[in-house]
Structure formats: structure tokens, C-alpha cells
């Protein structure tokens, strides 16, 4: 059996179920090496508070927390992950293949380089070409990234924009395997009707009213202030806007909406209750301007809950998940007029939103954990047939 070593920073609610599924399917032997170290209740700088996920993410698969000796541990900078014992731990496992999530940490890049030519190196990252860069920076980045991906035998791409990124930096079609970005569709789709009714009632939102939802970190790259400004142009008491989450822009948004009775706030909400949040809305909006909105898994979550979608063209998943006139609309990032127009269009008919929501649910079905697991197994089977390039 192929022995697959996985290197990733820390337990994540979108990755752990895939590791568990791989272990259950018994097509490969998997062990996950967490490189950030065993840090419980870590402060999330985006939410501005300690975050301890309330769904199990360390069950059903083999893992090891590798000691991190960084003077400033963190997954937000290159020297935040330094693991002197990582290579030894990996060699003790004796992998047939190595799957690395992200290269922009000292230990991850070191492992990428060390194992090149020894075992097949598989890479998973979600970068895109959506954010523009200056000419000189772009040239330097191109040279560097071609060197980085020269150490990779296969890459798992999550969608159209991610595939274009890998191809630009030297990877060939035969090296690229589609592994969709996914969430637990079944958990989000499970009906929570009583709790949904209680939430809407508590916010004084009638059944016939339309609820527009923003869920995520209230930070500049996601443009929640732009959404509030566009929403204010509707001037429709039958349409409500709900912000769910915390972040640096919350105080500004609360202040700017103080006179709007149909703007509501709920703070950071953990994973177990997020299906209630999504199911309570009629339309989900992710208005990001970037940089760095490489995908937007909140869109997957809203679609699994059968919701219409409105996203900007800077959201990485837009080209794959949102089809204008089928399950939602796109608008030009940063364009208040375009966003206002699209909002007015979508909130003009609750029936239209229900139709779009039904289409969302159908479209998202194949973007699931099983497809990711199968993609990883496909690469591992290829590893068994071919020595590293």
C-alpha cells in the first residue's frame, strides 16, 4: 500500500474530513504531520479572538504534532514554522509520496526541496492570478515560483483560476489533478427549520422579507463596507442585511449602520451553528476586493444550504461556482454602482432567489470531500506506477 505523508500547518475543518475519509477507504496509508505545533485556542487575527472549532477535526486518522521552534510561531509568515525534527519524523514514516499544503513556510519549503527525487512530491495550494502586481515584482515572482514548482511532481488544483496559476509557473497538464475545494455538503444541507425560524423571528424578519447575508471576517479584503453602502441604496424595509463575524471593520460598520433598523449583527459563530445562519438567509454575498480571496469556501457553504449567490469578480470560486442567471450574479469588484444594481435585481423577487438557491444546491453536489479523496488516491496510484520525475 502507498504510504502518504501529509504536511500541513494545523488541523482545519475543511481538510481533516478528507484525511479521515482517506483512512476509512484504505486505498492509501496516511499520516498527517502538523507543523505549527500543538497550539490550542489560538488567537485568530482576523476574528480578533480565540477560536476553538466545535466539530471534531482530530478523529479517524493518524497524525503527529511536530515541535515548532520558531521564536514567533504562526502561519502568517515564512519563519513562523520551523521544525528541526520534521525530516526525521517523515523518514521514520518512510513515505511513498509526500503531500504538502503550501510552500511559504521554512519547514514546508525545506521538505519540498529535500524529498524532490526521493519520493513523489504532491502539492496543494489555492493561489490564483486574480490580483495584479507591478512589473518588476511580477518578473521576480515568476522566476522564483518556477523554481519552487520545479520541485513538485503533481499539483492538486481546486478550480479554473488555481489551474491557470500552476500552468503559468511551469506545471504541465499531465501534472495537474482536479481536487475541488469542498465543505461538508450534507451537514450544511441538513434542515434546521425550527432554529432558522427562531433566528429570523429574533431579528424581527418576517417570512416574506428577504435576508441578505455576509458571513466572514470583517476585514478590508472582503469589502463588507462596500456591501453596506450598496445595501443602503435599496432603501427597502422588506430587505434586511445580516453581518455574521468579527474583525477590524466591525466598529465602523456598526457606526455607519446605526440609523438602519434592517441591518443586523451576530458575532463569531462556530461551525456547528453556521448551517442555521446560511439557511436563514435568502441571498448570500461575498463582495471581496482582495488581495488574497483565492476561493471563498463560504460560497460552497451557502450553496449547500440552497442559497442564491452574489460575488465579485475577485472571488476565486466565482468562475466555477456562480453562473449568472442560473444561481446568482457577479459584479465588478469595488464598483458600488454595479453592486447596487445587482442587489436591486436579486432582491426584487423572493421566488427568483428560491429558484437560484435550488440551482446552487444541485451545482455544488459534486464539490465534495469524496472527490478530493479520490483525486489524492489517483495521484498516489500514479506514484505507484512511476518513479519520481
XYZ file of C-alpha atoms in Angstrom:
389
model
C 0.000 0.000 0.000
C 1.166 3.529 -0.828
C 2.279 5.406 2.304
C 1.248 9.046 2.092
C 2.765 11.644 4.414
C 0.814 14.895 4.608
C 2.426 18.147 5.732
C 0.076 20.923 6.773
C 0.139 23.685 9.350
C -2.663 22.818 11.778
C -5.996 20.991 11.978
C -8.511 22.684 9.668
C -12.215 21.887 9.450
C -12.067 21.682 5.643
C -9.057 19.318 5.476
C -9.476 16.918 8.398
C -12.585 15.189 6.971
C -10.591 14.334 3.828
C -7.826 12.768 5.914
C -10.413 10.747 7.830
C -12.063 9.624 4.600
C -8.737 8.544 3.091
C -8.067 6.449 6.174
C -11.543 4.873 6.003
C -11.211 3.990 2.310
C -7.893 2.176 2.952
C -6.549 2.783 -0.537
C -3.500 4.551 0.911
C -1.876 4.586 4.332
C -1.941 8.167 5.549
C -0.242 10.090 8.344
C -0.593 13.842 8.831
C 2.237 15.976 10.221
C 1.035 19.248 11.765
C 3.861 21.769 11.677
C 2.542 24.800 13.555
C 2.765 22.913 16.835
C 0.095 21.968 19.329
C -1.434 25.387 19.970
C -4.904 25.202 21.490
C -7.364 28.100 21.337
C -5.077 30.095 19.097
C -5.889 33.760 18.584
C -7.197 34.299 15.059
C -6.060 37.780 13.978
C -8.965 38.144 11.544
C -11.686 37.396 14.086
C -9.739 39.092 16.880
C -10.446 36.334 19.407
C -9.575 32.793 20.410
C -11.042 30.210 18.073
C -11.663 26.618 19.110
C -13.622 24.762 16.423
C -16.572 22.824 17.788
C -16.558 19.968 15.288
C -14.111 17.038 15.649
C -11.027 17.515 13.470
C -8.552 15.114 15.094
C -10.530 11.905 14.819
C -10.280 8.957 12.447
C -6.738 9.315 11.084
C -3.112 9.138 12.207
C -1.348 12.410 12.951
C 1.613 13.947 14.742
C 2.161 17.450 16.078
C 5.747 18.301 15.166
C 7.626 20.607 17.540
C 7.811 24.153 16.195
C 10.845 26.093 17.485
C 10.057 29.401 15.783
C 10.577 32.418 18.054
C 7.304 33.778 16.688
C 5.107 30.780 15.836
C 2.412 31.479 13.280
C 1.011 30.531 9.910
C 1.122 34.117 8.655
C 4.857 34.408 7.932
C 7.679 32.300 6.489
C 9.698 31.869 9.690
C 6.632 31.106 11.796
C 7.060 27.365 11.176
C 10.481 25.868 11.890
C 10.552 22.146 12.723
C 14.060 20.720 13.313
C 12.647 17.192 13.736
C 10.262 17.173 10.766
C 12.539 15.475 8.235
C 13.436 12.763 10.749
C 9.763 12.162 11.578
C 8.928 11.928 7.885
C 11.762 9.493 7.153
C 10.712 7.332 10.102
C 7.283 7.060 8.478
C 9.041 6.085 5.223
C 6.501 7.586 2.809
C 5.988 6.588 -0.819
C 4.651 10.079 -1.527
C 4.563 13.446 0.177
C 1.557 15.815 0.055
C 2.443 19.373 1.100
C -0.156 22.067 1.781
C 1.540 25.379 0.993
C 5.232 26.129 0.418
C 5.565 29.543 2.106
C 6.920 28.301 5.431
C 10.530 27.467 6.238
C 9.906 23.797 7.045
C 7.488 23.214 4.171
C 9.883 24.573 1.562
C 12.762 22.665 3.124
C 10.762 19.417 2.934
C 9.768 20.164 -0.653
C 13.429 20.501 -1.618
C 14.702 17.600 0.490
C 12.294 14.991 -0.857
C 12.472 16.005 -4.525
C 13.760 12.960 -6.380
C 13.463 10.733 -3.291
C 9.673 10.286 -3.306
C 6.935 11.815 -5.435
C 6.060 15.286 -4.181
C 2.402 16.338 -4.406
C 1.414 19.933 -3.755
C -1.846 21.544 -2.660
C -2.272 25.317 -2.699
C -5.044 27.683 -3.719
C -3.229 30.686 -5.241
C -4.631 32.436 -8.326
C -3.661 35.170 -10.792
C -6.584 37.426 -9.866
C -4.526 40.036 -8.002
C -2.447 42.371 -10.165
C 1.225 43.061 -9.387
C 3.834 45.535 -10.563
C 6.101 44.572 -13.474
C 9.344 44.093 -11.526
C 7.664 42.203 -8.697
C 5.846 40.065 -11.240
C 9.077 39.123 -13.035
C 10.870 38.228 -9.798
C 7.878 36.243 -8.610
C 7.707 34.352 -11.906
C 11.348 33.263 -11.663
C 11.024 32.243 -8.025
C 7.772 30.316 -8.396
C 9.004 28.399 -11.436
C 11.908 27.297 -9.235
C 9.564 26.303 -6.384
C 7.211 24.286 -8.578
C 10.172 22.655 -10.276
C 10.341 20.570 -7.085
C 6.748 19.368 -7.467
C 5.740 16.209 -9.336
C 1.966 16.705 -9.133
C -0.317 19.535 -8.061
C -3.912 19.242 -6.915
C -5.805 22.222 -8.326
C -9.120 23.329 -6.857
C -10.664 25.152 -9.811
C -10.145 27.149 -13.004
C -8.202 30.074 -11.511
C -5.918 27.829 -9.489
C -5.130 25.679 -12.543
C -4.189 28.773 -14.575
C -1.818 29.783 -11.781
C 0.005 26.438 -11.759
C 0.315 26.418 -15.563
C 1.758 29.947 -15.605
C 4.520 28.853 -13.263
C 5.616 25.870 -15.274
C 3.418 22.922 -14.429
C 2.123 20.756 -17.284
C -1.377 19.382 -17.777
C -0.208 15.841 -17.028
C 0.992 17.029 -13.598
C -2.317 18.657 -12.668
C -5.139 16.748 -10.978
C -8.508 18.336 -10.200
C -9.374 18.163 -6.495
C -12.277 20.522 -5.807
C -12.410 22.863 -2.850
C -15.175 21.459 -0.687
C -17.078 21.579 2.577
C -19.345 19.084 4.319
C -22.316 19.471 1.976
C -24.530 17.038 3.874
C -24.022 18.734 7.241
C -24.866 22.154 5.830
C -27.881 20.860 3.906
C -29.454 19.142 6.921
C -32.584 21.127 7.688
C -32.603 23.274 10.862
C -36.061 24.775 10.331
C -37.011 25.495 13.948
C -33.718 27.233 14.657
C -33.939 29.198 11.410
C -37.420 30.397 12.331
C -36.189 31.416 15.789
C -33.260 33.357 14.358
C -35.353 35.299 11.863
C -38.056 35.949 14.438
C -35.476 37.174 16.920
C -34.257 39.720 14.366
C -37.860 40.709 13.538
C -37.547 39.454 9.959
C -40.865 38.320 8.501
C -41.212 35.186 6.377
C -41.984 37.333 3.328
C -38.929 39.563 3.923
C -35.642 38.986 2.119
C -32.488 38.489 4.178
C -29.101 39.258 2.627
C -26.168 37.623 4.405
C -22.474 38.401 4.760
C -20.592 35.769 6.798
C -16.861 36.012 7.382
C -14.120 38.193 8.751
C -14.976 41.887 8.718
C -11.739 42.911 7.034
C -10.831 45.181 4.098
C -10.148 42.426 1.568
C -13.744 41.155 1.886
C -15.241 44.664 1.368
C -18.104 44.497 3.905
C -18.276 48.320 3.947
C -18.939 48.345 0.197
C -21.810 45.928 0.725
C -23.310 48.168 3.422
C -23.136 51.212 1.137
C -24.761 49.338 -1.734
C -27.430 47.942 0.586
C -28.313 51.439 1.804
C -29.235 52.430 -1.765
C -32.062 49.855 -1.783
C -33.975 51.781 0.863
C -36.374 48.854 1.179
C -37.671 47.961 4.680
C -38.605 44.469 3.443
C -34.963 43.643 2.715
C -32.576 43.023 5.628
C -28.784 42.705 5.823
C -27.098 40.455 8.377
C -23.368 40.587 9.138
C -22.056 37.454 10.866
C -18.484 37.577 12.119
C -15.982 39.900 13.738
C -12.933 41.833 12.642
C -11.232 45.190 12.396
C -14.060 46.837 10.417
C -16.905 45.875 12.756
C -16.878 49.119 14.746
C -17.001 51.170 11.529
C -19.840 49.128 10.067
C -21.890 49.264 13.271
C -21.442 53.040 13.396
C -22.298 53.571 9.725
C -25.444 51.443 10.011
C -26.678 52.853 13.326
C -29.693 54.513 11.699
C -30.649 51.438 9.629
C -33.136 49.269 11.519
C -32.869 46.478 8.958
C -29.110 45.909 9.412
C -28.264 43.223 11.986
C -25.136 41.765 13.586
C -24.186 38.394 15.008
C -20.619 37.881 16.243
C -18.265 34.999 15.509
C -20.315 31.813 15.111
C -18.739 28.391 15.322
C -19.090 25.670 12.727
C -21.891 23.690 14.343
C -24.274 26.648 14.088
C -23.256 28.022 10.690
C -25.855 25.955 8.767
C -28.556 27.811 10.723
C -27.061 31.137 9.672
C -26.946 30.239 5.972
C -30.381 28.604 5.961
C -31.847 31.765 7.494
C -30.896 33.943 4.529
C -32.309 34.265 1.024
C -29.191 35.642 -0.663
C -25.513 35.281 0.246
C -23.000 37.925 -0.797
C -19.198 37.817 -0.803
C -18.123 41.249 -2.160
C -14.351 40.785 -1.824
C -11.861 43.094 -3.491
C -8.806 41.088 -2.408
C -5.958 40.660 -2.479
C -5.999 37.043 -1.491
C -9.615 35.893 -1.885
C -8.273 32.772 -3.558
C -11.504 30.778 -3.265
C -14.221 31.683 -0.745
C -15.482 28.494 0.909
C -18.375 30.441 2.424
C -19.849 30.314 -1.080
C -19.725 26.497 -1.004
C -21.450 26.556 2.375
C -24.218 28.890 1.225
C -24.782 26.849 -1.938
C -25.034 23.632 0.090
C -27.813 25.413 2.009
C -29.621 26.139 -1.289
C -28.954 29.875 -1.439
C -28.639 32.336 -4.302
C -25.162 33.853 -4.614
C -23.778 37.320 -5.370
C -19.983 37.616 -5.582
C -17.370 39.952 -7.002
C -15.103 39.000 -9.880
C -12.152 38.910 -7.444
C -13.539 35.862 -5.636
C -11.569 32.808 -6.747
C -14.520 30.411 -6.892
C -16.738 32.732 -8.949
C -15.873 31.298 -12.357
C -16.565 27.734 -11.204
C -19.486 28.059 -8.804
C -21.538 31.096 -9.824
C -23.330 31.104 -13.161
C -25.092 34.432 -13.800
C -28.784 33.926 -14.407
C -28.665 30.362 -13.071
C -27.763 30.515 -9.389
C -26.801 34.152 -8.864
C -24.884 37.108 -10.255
C -21.366 38.562 -10.453
C -20.383 42.202 -10.073
C -17.208 44.151 -10.776
C -15.072 44.351 -7.648
C -15.119 47.764 -5.976
C -17.882 49.086 -8.248
C -20.623 50.414 -5.955
C -22.980 51.091 -8.866
C -22.666 47.584 -10.281
C -23.132 46.018 -6.853
C -26.172 48.205 -6.133
C -27.732 47.283 -9.465
C -27.176 43.556 -8.938
C -28.576 43.770 -5.403
C -31.680 45.540 -6.659
C -32.123 42.901 -9.364
C -31.778 39.960 -6.995
C -33.901 41.347 -4.162
C -36.795 42.175 -6.470
C -38.177 38.631 -6.295
C -38.098 36.084 -3.499
C -39.278 33.465 -5.986
C -36.244 34.146 -8.180
C -33.942 33.716 -5.179
C -35.530 30.364 -4.336
C -35.024 29.172 -7.915
C -31.391 30.285 -7.867
C -30.941 28.618 -4.481
C -32.259 25.312 -5.771
C -29.825 25.529 -8.680
C -26.976 26.254 -6.256
C -27.756 23.104 -4.302
C -27.701 20.993 -7.456
C -24.470 22.526 -8.756
C -22.464 22.070 -5.540
C -23.167 18.342 -5.142
C -20.007 17.181 -6.928
C -17.797 19.612 -4.994
C -17.344 17.294 -2.036
C -14.791 15.583 0.203
C -15.092 12.261 -1.638
C -13.919 13.857 -4.898
C -10.856 15.264 -3.097
C -10.041 11.874 -1.590
C -10.388 10.183 -4.985
C -8.088 12.774 -6.570
C -5.417 12.173 -3.921
C -5.730 8.427 -4.423
C -5.404 8.880 -8.197
C -2.099 10.678 -7.734
C -0.913 8.055 -5.263
C -1.739 5.249 -7.712
C 0.271 7.136 -10.356
C 3.126 7.323 -7.868
C 2.972 3.550 -7.531
C 3.336 3.157 -11.320
C 6.014 5.791 -11.865
C 9.168 6.794 -10.073
C 9.579 10.490 -9.243
C 10.411 12.678 -12.251
